[in-house]
Structure formats: C-alpha cells, structure tokens
Coordinates of C-alpha atoms in Angstrom, one line a residue:
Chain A
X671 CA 17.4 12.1 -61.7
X672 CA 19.4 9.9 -59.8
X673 CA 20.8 12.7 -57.6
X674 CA 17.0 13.3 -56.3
X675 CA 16.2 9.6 -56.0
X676 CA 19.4 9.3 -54.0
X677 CA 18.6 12.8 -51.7
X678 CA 14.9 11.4 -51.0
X679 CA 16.7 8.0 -49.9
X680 CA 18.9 9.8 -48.1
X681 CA 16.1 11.4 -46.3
X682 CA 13.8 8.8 -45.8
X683 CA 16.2 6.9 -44.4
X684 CA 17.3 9.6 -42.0
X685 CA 14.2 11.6 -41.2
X686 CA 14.2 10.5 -37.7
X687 CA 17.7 12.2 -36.8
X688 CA 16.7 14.9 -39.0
X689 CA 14.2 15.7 -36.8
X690 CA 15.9 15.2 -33.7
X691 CA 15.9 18.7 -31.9
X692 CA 17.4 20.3 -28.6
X693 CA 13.5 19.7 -26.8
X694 CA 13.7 16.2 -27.7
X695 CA 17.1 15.9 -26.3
X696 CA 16.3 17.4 -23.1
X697 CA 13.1 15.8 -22.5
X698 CA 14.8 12.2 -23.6
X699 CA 17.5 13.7 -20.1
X700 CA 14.4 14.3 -18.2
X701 CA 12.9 10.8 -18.9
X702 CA 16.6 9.4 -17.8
X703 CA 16.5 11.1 -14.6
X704 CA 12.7 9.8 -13.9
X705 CA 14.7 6.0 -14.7
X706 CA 17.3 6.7 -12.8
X707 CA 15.5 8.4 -9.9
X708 CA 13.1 5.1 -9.8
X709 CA 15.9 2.6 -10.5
X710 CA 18.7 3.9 -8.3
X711 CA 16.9 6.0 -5.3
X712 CA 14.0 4.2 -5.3
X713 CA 11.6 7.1 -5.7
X714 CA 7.9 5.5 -6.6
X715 CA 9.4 3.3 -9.3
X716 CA 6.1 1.7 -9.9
X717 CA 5.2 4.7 -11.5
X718 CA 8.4 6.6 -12.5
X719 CA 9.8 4.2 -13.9
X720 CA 7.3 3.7 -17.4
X721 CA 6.7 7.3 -16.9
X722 CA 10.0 8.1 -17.4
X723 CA 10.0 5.6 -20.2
X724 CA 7.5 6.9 -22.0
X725 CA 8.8 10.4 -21.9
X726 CA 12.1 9.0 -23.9
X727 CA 9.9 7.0 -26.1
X728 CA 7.4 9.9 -26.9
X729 CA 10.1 12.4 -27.4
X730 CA 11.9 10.3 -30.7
X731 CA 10.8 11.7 -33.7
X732 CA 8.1 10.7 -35.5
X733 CA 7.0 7.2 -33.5
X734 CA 3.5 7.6 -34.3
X735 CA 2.8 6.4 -30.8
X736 CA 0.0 9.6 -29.7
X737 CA -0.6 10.1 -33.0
X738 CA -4.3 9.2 -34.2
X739 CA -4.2 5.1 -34.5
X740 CA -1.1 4.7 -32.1
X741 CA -1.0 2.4 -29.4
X742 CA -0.3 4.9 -26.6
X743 CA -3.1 7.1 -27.9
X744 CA -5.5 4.4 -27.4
X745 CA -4.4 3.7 -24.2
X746 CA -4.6 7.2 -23.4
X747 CA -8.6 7.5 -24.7
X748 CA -9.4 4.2 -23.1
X749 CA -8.0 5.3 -19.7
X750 CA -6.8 8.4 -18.9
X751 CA -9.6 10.7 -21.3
X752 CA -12.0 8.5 -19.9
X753 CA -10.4 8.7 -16.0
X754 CA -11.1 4.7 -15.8
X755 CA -6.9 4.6 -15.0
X756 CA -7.2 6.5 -12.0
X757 CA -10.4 5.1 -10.5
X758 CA -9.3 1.3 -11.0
X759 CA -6.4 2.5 -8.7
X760 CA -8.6 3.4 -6.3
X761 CA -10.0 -0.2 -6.1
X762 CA -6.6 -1.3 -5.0
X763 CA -5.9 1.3 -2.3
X764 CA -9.3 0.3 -1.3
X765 CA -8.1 -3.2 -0.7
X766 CA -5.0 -2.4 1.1
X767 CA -6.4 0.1 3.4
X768 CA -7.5 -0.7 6.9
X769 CA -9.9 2.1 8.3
X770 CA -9.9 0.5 11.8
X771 CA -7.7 2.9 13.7
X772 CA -10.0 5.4 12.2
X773 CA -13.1 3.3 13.5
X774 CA -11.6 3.5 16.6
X775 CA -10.9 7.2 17.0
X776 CA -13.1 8.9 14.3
X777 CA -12.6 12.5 15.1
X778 CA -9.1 12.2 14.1
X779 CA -10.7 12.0 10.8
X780 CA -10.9 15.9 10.7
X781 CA -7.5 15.9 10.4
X782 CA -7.6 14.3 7.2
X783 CA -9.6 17.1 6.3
X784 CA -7.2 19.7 8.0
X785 CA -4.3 18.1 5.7
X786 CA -5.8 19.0 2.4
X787 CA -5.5 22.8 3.0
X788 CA -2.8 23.0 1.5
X789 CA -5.0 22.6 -1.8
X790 CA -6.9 26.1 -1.2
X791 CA -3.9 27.9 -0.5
X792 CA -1.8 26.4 -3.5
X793 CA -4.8 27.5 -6.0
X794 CA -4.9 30.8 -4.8
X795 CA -1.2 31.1 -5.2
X796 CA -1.3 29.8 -8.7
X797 CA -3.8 32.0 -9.4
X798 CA -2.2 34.9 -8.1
X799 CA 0.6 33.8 -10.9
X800 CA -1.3 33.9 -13.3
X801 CA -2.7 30.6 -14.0
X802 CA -6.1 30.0 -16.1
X803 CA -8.7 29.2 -13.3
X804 CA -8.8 25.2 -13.9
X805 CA -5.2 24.9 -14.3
X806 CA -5.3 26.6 -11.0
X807 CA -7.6 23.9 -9.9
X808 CA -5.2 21.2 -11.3
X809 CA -2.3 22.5 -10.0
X810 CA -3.8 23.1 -6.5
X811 CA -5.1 19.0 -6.2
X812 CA -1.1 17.8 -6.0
X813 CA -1.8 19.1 -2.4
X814 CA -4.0 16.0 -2.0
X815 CA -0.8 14.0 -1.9
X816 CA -2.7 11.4 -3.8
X817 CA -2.0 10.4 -7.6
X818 CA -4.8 9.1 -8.7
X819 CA -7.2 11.7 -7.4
X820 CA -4.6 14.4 -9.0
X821 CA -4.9 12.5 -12.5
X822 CA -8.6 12.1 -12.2
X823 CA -8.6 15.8 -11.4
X824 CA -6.0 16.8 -13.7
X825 CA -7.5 14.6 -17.0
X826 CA -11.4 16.3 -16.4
X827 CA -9.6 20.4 -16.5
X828 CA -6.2 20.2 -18.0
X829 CA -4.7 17.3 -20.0
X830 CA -2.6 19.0 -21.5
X831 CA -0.8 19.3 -18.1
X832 CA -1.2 15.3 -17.2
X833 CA 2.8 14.9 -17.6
X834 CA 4.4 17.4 -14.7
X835 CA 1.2 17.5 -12.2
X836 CA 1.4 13.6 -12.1
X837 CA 5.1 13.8 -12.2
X838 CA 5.2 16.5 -9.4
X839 CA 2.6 15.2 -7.4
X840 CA 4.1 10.9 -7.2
X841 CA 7.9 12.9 -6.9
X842 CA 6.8 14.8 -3.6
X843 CA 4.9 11.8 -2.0
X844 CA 8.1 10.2 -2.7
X845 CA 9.9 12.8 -1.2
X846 CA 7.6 12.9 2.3
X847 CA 10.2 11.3 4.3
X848 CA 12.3 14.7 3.6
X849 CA 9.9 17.2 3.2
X850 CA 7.6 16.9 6.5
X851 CA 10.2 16.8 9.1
X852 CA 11.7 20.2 9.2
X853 CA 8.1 21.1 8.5
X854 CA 6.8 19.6 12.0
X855 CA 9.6 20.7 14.0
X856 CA 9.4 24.4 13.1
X857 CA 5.4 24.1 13.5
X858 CA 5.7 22.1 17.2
X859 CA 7.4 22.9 20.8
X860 CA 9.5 20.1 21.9
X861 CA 7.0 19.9 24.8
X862 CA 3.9 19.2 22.3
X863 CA 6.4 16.3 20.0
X864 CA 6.8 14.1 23.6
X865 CA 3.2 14.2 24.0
X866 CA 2.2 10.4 24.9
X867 CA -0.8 9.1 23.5
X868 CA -1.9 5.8 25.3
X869 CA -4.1 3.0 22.8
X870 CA -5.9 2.2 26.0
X871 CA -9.0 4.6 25.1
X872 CA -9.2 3.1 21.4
X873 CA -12.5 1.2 21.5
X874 CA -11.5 -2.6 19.6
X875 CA -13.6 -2.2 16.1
X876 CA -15.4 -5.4 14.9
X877 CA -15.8 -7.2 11.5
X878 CA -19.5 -6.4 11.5
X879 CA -18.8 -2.5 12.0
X880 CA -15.8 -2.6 9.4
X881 CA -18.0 -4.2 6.8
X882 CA -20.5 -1.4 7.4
X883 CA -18.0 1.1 7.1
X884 CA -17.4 1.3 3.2
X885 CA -21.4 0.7 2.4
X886 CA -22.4 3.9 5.0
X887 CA -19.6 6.1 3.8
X888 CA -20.3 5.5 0.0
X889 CA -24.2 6.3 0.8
X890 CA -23.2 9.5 2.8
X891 CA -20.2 11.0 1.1
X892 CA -22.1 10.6 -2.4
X893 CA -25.3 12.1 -1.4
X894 CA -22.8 14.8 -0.5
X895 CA -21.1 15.2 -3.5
X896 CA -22.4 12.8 -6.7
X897 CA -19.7 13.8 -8.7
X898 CA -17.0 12.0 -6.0
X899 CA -19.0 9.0 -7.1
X900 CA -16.1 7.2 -9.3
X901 CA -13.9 7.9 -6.8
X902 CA -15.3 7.4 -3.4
X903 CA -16.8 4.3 -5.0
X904 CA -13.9 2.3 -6.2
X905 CA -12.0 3.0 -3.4
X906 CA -15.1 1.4 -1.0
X907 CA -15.6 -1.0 -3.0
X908 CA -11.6 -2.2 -2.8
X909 CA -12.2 -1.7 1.1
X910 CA -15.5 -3.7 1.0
X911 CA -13.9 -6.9 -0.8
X912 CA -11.1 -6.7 1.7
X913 CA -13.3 -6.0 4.7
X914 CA -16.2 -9.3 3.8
X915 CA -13.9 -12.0 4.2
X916 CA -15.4 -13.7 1.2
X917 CA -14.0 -13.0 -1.7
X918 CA -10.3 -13.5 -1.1
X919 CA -9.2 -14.0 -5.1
X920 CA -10.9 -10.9 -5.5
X921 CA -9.0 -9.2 -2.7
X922 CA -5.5 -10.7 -4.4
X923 CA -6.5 -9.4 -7.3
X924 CA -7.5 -6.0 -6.5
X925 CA -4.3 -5.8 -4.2
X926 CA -1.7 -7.3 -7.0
X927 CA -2.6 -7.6 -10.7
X928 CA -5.1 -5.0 -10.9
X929 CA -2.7 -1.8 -9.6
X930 CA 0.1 -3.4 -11.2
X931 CA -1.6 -3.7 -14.6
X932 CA -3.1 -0.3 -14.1
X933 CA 0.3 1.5 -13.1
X934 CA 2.4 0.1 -16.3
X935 CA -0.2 1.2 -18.5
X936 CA -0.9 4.3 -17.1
X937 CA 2.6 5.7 -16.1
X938 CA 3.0 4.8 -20.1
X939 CA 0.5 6.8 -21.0
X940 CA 1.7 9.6 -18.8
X941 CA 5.0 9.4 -20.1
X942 CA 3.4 9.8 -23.4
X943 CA 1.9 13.5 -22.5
X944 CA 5.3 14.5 -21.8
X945 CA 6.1 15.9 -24.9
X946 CA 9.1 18.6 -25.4
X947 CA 6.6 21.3 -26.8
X948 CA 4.0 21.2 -24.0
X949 CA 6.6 20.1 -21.0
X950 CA 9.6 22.5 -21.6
X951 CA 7.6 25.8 -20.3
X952 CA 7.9 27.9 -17.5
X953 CA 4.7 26.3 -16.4
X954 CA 6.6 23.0 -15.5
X955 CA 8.9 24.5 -13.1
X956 CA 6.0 26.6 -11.3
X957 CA 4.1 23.7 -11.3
X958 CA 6.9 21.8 -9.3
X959 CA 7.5 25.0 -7.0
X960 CA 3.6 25.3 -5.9
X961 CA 3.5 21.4 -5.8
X962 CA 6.3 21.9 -3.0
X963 CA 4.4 24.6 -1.5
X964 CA 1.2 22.7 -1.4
X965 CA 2.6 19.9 0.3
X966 CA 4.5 21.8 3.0
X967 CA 0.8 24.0 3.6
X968 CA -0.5 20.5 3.9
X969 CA 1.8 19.7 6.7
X970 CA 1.7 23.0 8.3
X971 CA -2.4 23.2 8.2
X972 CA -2.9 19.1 9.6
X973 CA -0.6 20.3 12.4
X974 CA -2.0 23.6 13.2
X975 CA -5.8 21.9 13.2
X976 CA -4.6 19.3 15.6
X977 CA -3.4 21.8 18.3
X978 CA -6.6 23.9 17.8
X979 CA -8.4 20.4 18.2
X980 CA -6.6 20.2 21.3
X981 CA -8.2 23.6 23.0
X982 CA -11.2 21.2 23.2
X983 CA -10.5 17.9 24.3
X984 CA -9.2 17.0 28.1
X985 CA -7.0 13.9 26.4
X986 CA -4.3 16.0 24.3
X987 CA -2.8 14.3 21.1
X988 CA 0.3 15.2 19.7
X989 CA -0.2 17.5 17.1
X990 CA 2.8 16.0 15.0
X991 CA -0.1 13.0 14.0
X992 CA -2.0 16.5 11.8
X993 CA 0.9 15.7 9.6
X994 CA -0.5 12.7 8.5
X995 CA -3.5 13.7 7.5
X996 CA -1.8 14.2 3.7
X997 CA -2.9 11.2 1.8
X998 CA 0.0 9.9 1.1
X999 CA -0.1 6.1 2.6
X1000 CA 1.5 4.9 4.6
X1001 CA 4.6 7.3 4.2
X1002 CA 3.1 10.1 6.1
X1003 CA 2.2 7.7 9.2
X1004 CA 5.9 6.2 9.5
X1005 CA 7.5 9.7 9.3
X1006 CA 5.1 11.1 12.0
X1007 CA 5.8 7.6 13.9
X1008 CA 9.9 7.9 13.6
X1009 CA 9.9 12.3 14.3
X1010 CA 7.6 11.8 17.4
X1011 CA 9.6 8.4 18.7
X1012 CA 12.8 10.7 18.4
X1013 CA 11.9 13.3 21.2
X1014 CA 10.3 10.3 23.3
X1015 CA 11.2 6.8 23.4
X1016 CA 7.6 6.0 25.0
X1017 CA 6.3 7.7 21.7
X1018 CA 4.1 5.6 20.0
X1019 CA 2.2 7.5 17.7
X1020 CA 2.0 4.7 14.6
X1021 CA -1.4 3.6 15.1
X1022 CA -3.2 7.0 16.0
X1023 CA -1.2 8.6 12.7
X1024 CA -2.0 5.6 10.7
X1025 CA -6.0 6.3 11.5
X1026 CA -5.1 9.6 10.5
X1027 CA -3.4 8.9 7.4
X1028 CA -6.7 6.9 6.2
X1029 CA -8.4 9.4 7.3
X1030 CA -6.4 11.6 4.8
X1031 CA -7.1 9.3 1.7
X1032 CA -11.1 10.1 2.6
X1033 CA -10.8 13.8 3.1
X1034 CA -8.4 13.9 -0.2
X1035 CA -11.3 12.4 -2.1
X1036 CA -13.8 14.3 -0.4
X1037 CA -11.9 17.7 -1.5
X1038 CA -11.7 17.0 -4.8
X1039 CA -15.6 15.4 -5.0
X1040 CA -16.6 18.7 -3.3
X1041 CA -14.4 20.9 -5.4
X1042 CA -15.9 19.6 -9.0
X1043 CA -18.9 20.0 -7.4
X1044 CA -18.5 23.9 -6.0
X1045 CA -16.7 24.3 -10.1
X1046 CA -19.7 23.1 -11.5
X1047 CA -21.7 25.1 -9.8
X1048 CA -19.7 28.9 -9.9
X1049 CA -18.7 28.5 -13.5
Chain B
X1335 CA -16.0 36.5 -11.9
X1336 CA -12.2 37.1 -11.6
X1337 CA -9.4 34.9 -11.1
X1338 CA -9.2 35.7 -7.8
X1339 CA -13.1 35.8 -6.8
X1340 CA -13.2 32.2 -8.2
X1341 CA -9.9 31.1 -6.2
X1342 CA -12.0 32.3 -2.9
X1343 CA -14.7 31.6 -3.5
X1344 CA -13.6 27.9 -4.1
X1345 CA -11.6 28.0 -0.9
X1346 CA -14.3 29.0 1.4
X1347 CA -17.2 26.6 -0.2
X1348 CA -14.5 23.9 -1.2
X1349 CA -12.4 24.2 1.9
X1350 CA -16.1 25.0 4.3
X1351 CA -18.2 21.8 2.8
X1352 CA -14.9 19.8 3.1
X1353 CA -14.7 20.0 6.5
X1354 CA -18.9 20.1 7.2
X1355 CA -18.7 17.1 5.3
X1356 CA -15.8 15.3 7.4
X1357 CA -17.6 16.4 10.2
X1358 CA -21.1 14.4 9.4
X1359 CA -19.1 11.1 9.0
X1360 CA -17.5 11.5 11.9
X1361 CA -20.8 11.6 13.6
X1362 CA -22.1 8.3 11.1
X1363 CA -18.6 6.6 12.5
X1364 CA -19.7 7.1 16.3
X1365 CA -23.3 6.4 16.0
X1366 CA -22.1 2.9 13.6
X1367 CA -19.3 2.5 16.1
X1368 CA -22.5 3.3 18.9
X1369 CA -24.3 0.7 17.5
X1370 CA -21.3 -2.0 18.0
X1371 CA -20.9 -0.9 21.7
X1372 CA -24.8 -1.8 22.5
X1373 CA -24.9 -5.2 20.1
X1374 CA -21.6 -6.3 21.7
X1375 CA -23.3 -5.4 25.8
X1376 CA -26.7 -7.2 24.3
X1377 CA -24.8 -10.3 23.5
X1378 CA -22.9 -10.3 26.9
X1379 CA -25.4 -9.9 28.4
X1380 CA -27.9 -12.7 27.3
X1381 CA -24.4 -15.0 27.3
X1382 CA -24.3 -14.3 31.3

C-alpha cells in the first residue's frame, strides 16, 4: 500500500522529466539557436526572439499552454486562426512606408511585380516534390519576402505548417544582405551594375497626391481581388494615417506599440506551433531549401524583368534596382544601394530601389490577394 | 486536376493577373500623378 502511494508520488512528482524525449530535446536546441541567432547576430530579433521562446516553452512536457483552455491557445484562436496577427502588422508597415519614390516613377512598380516570381516557380517545385497542393501554396508565399502576408497565407491553408514557413520566411529576409549579392552579380555585366540613374526626371510628389494614393489603390486593388481586402486594407490604412498629417498619436501608435504588441504576441504564438512532432520532419528541411530557392528566383526574376524593361525605354535603369522588388523593407533597397555604389562611386541607386522596394510590399500583397482568389476559383 | 495542372495553372492566372493588375495601377499612379502636374500649372498660373 504504501509502496504504490509512494510510486504514484514518485510519478506525479516527476512526470514532467518522465516525459521528456529526444524531440523535445532537440526542438528546446532549435529554440536556443532562434535566441541566440536573435540575441547575438541580430537576425529579426523582434520576431525570433519569442519565437524561439516559445518553441522551448511549447516543447516541456505537459505545460498545458496549446492545450484547450491554455493561454497560448487563446492567443493562437484570437490571432493567428482568425489572421487578425498578421493584418494588424500590416497597419504598421502601412505607417512606416513612404510610397513617394514610387509616385514619382510608377512603372518601377512592375518590378515589384517581377520580384514575386519567385513564388510560382517555388510552388511548382514543391509540388513536383510531392507536396499536397495548398502546402505547395504555403510554401511557395515565403517567396513574397514578407511575414505577415506568408502567415496570413500560411494560417488560411496549412497551420499546421505556421512554425518553419514563418521561421524560414523572417530567417531569409534576415539573411538578404547575404543572399542577393552573389545573386545580382552572376545575373548582371559589370557594364549594366555602373549604370547611372540621375533623380533629375523624378517628378516631386505632393501631400494632396500622397493622400490620394492609399484611398485609389484600396478602391482598385480590391475590386481586383476582394479577398486581398484584409490585407491591402490595413496596410492603406497605416499609409493613410501617416500620409494625412492629422492624426499623429495614431501614426505613433501604429508605428510603435501596435507592431510591438502584435510581434511579442504573435512570434509567441508561433513559437507555440513548433512542436517536436509536427516540426521534426523532412518537410521542415524542404521547406527551408525551397524557401532559399524562392528567394534567390525572386532576385533572379526582378532583375531579369528590369533588363527586359529596358528593351523599351530610351532612359536605361540598372537592372540591379529588379532586386528590390522582394518585399523585404528596406533591406532589399540598401543592399541594391551598397552592390551598385561598389562598381560606381556616382551610383546612387537608394531612392529608385527604395520606390522599388515599396513597390514590392504592393505586388507581394497583390500576389497573394490574386492567388486566394485564382484557388478559390480552380478548386 | 493534378498536382501539377493546379501548380500551372496557378502560375499562369496567379503570376498573368499579378502583373495585369500591377500594370492598371501603374496607369491610376500616372493619371493621379497627371492630375497633380495640371492642379500644380493651374495654380501657377492664376498666381502669375
């Protein structure tokens, strides 16, 4: 009698270590090297940082925290299952993003389009090995170089797959300083990198047309493609607030407390998905190769569209500013300013790239409105 | 429809409308950017 009482003490006591298995020690490593990646390289530690938390915390035994009344689980429904996470972001790049070097040059905007190619050929790819069609789709979207538009994505087709896509996808736009370079060297002549391209022919936007801006593009690009609407609409509506002048605490807020408050809670929650069983598959690593693969198309695609653009236009631009056109802001700009000032001192490309890489945060949203849309309709 | 038929499909309508789409705002950015151009010569010129 006492021998049982004192086994089932023994157990309670210890069922957490009992529990304890090789996954959850390697995902509890993996969450490390997220912490360590954020805290000591500085790789996107916004968001790695409680993503990589939450993958050691979801990975003790038996926390309770996903489980049907846990606190990450309702964080989860409230705002990943529901994508209100992702589109809140949007709000914020909204308000930090100024479209007037687009304004000033708009048909550099199809090179935002141009820089999301890299989506297409990633999904065939995945599809090629093997997989399911909407996973495909998921997989594919971390060629937007955009977070939130891959978790928005990601949370409508495949959950399950939240943890790596997000982690993959905010790893790589971390990792755009290193990637693009080689990428636009082997895709340029040295001839095309010194191109020069003056800001005397940029037209100066006005407050009036910026204000317009958000307000036409939400009416047009939703007509387009309604199911854009949550995101398309957040991120106007950040630009909007910014852009009227008026509503400066708003602006703070949408700039500061509202992405800060919305990146803790979701790279939490992201952490949370990251659990031994579903993480620890051979899915992961393709998911990380293809990831690669989608951002280097990307590159390749923004580039090769800007020298076609250039068959037709009498002023040539330097095709190293289609490298840009990924969303990831600003990174994307400042690498195509620092390759292009390194072949020619003259070389300043910031601005024209910049337009570019807003142009880029458009066309990834556009993609991905357009895709759901062309799903919806096919399947 | 197969894997592959699906991924293809998606790629030429996804990919296609992207750019289509792209391509109207651009035209909605000059005619708004237009529309600044002869606002901004009105005003200069009743200012003269």
């Amino acid at each position: 009698m006492f021998d049982s009482n004192l086994s089932s003490l023994f157990i309670n006591i210890f069922q957490g270590i009992l529990g304890f298995g090789w996954q959850n020690m390697v995902m509890i490593i993996i969450g490390a090297l997220l912490i360590y990646l954020a805290i000591v390289k500085g790789y996107e530690p916004l968001l790695l940082l409680p993503i990589g938390f939450g993958a050691v915390l979801i990975n003790l035994p038996l926390n309770g925290l996903m489980g049907d009344e846990g606190i990450l689980r309702a964080l989860y429904n409230a705002g990943v299952a529901t994508e209100l996470f992702p589109c809140l972001l949007f709000v914020g790049i909204g308000a930090m993003t100024d479209f007037g070097p687009l304004l000033a040059n708009p048909r550099i905007l199809l090179l935002g389009g141009a820089g999301q190619f890299g989506i297409f050929f990633t999904l065939l790819l995945a599809l090629a090995l093997g997989f399911p069609q909407l996973e495909a789709v998921c997989v594919g979207i971390i060629g937007a170089c955009d977070g939130p538009t891959s978790i928005y994505v990601t949370s409508k087709f495949a959950p399950e797959m939240l943890g790596p896509i997000s982690v993959a996808a905010y790893s790589y736009m971390a990792l755009v300083p290193i990637i693009q370079p080689p990428v636009m060297r082997l895709m340029t002549t040295k001839k095309e990198r010194q191109i020069l391209m003056p800001y005397t022919n940029m037209k100066p936007v006005s407050q009036t047309t910026k204000i317009l801006f958000p307000i036409v593009v939400t009416v047009v690009t939703i007509l387009i493609a309604p199911m854009g609407a949550p995101l398309m609409g957040m991120l106007m509506l950040g630009n909007l607030l910014k852009e009227s002048g008026v509503v400066s605490q708003l602006v703070k807020s949408a700039e500061n407390e509202i992405p800060n408050v919305i990146t803790l809670l979701l790279g939490i929650t992201i952490g949370a998905t990251m659990v031994g069983e579903v993480f620890l598959q051979w899915k992961t690593l393709a998911i990380y190769g293809l990831g690669l693969v989608a951002i280097v198309g990307d590159t390749a695609f923004g580039i090769l569209f800007a020298k076609f653009m250039n068959l037709f236009m009498k002023q040539k631009i330097n095709p190293l500013i289609g490298a840009a056109g990924i969303s990831a802001f600003p990174m994307a700009a400042r690498v195509v300013q620092k390759v292009g000032s390194e072949e020619n001192r003259q070389n300043y490309l910031l601005m024209h790239a910049m337009g570019v890489n807003t142009g880029g945060q458009i066309g990834s949203v556009m993609a991905a409105s357009i895709m759901l849309a062309v799903i919806a309709a096919i399947r | 429809m197969t894997d592959m038929e699906f991924g293809i499909t998606l790629t030429v309508l996804g990919g296609g409308l992207t750019l289509v789409s792209l391509a109207f705002l651009v035209f909605v950015m000059k005619v708004l950017v237009g529309f600044q151009s002869k606002a901004e010569g009105k005003n200069e010129s009743q200012s003269s």
